GROMACS .gro file of C-alpha atoms in nm:
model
   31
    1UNK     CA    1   2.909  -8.651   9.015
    2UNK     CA    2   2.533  -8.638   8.922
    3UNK     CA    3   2.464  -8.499   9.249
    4UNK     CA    4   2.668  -8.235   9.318
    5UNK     CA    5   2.622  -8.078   8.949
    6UNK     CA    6   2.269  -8.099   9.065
    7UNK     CA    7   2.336  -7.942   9.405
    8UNK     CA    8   2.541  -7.690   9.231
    9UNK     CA    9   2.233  -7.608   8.968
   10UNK     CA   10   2.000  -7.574   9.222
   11UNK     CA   11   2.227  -7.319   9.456
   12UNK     CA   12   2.242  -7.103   9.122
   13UNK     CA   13   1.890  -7.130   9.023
   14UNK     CA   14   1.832  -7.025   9.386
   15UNK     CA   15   2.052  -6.716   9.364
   16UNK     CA   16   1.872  -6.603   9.016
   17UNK     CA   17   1.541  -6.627   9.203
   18UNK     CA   18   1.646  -6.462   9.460
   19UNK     CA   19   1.821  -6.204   9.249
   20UNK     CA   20   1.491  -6.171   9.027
   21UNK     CA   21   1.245  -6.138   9.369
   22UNK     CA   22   1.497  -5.884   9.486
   23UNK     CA   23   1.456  -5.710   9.132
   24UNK     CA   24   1.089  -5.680   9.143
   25UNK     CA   25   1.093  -5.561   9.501
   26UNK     CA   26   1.326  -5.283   9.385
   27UNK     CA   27   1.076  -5.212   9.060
   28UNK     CA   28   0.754  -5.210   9.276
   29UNK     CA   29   0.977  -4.963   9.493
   30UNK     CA   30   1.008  -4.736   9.259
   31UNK     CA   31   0.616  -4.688   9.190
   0.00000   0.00000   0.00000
């Protein structure tokens, strides 16, 4: 069990990183 709740904390740590990068991209896009 310990494993997958980690696999499944990393996947959405992963998307919120990717979601944040994707946010500053937009930002710096806009300057």
């Amino acid at each position: 069990m310990v494993p997958y709740y980690d696999g499944v904390y990393l996947s959405c740590f992963h998307v919120c990183v990717l979601y944040l990068c994707s946010s500053v991209d937009d930002l710096a896009s806009f300057r």
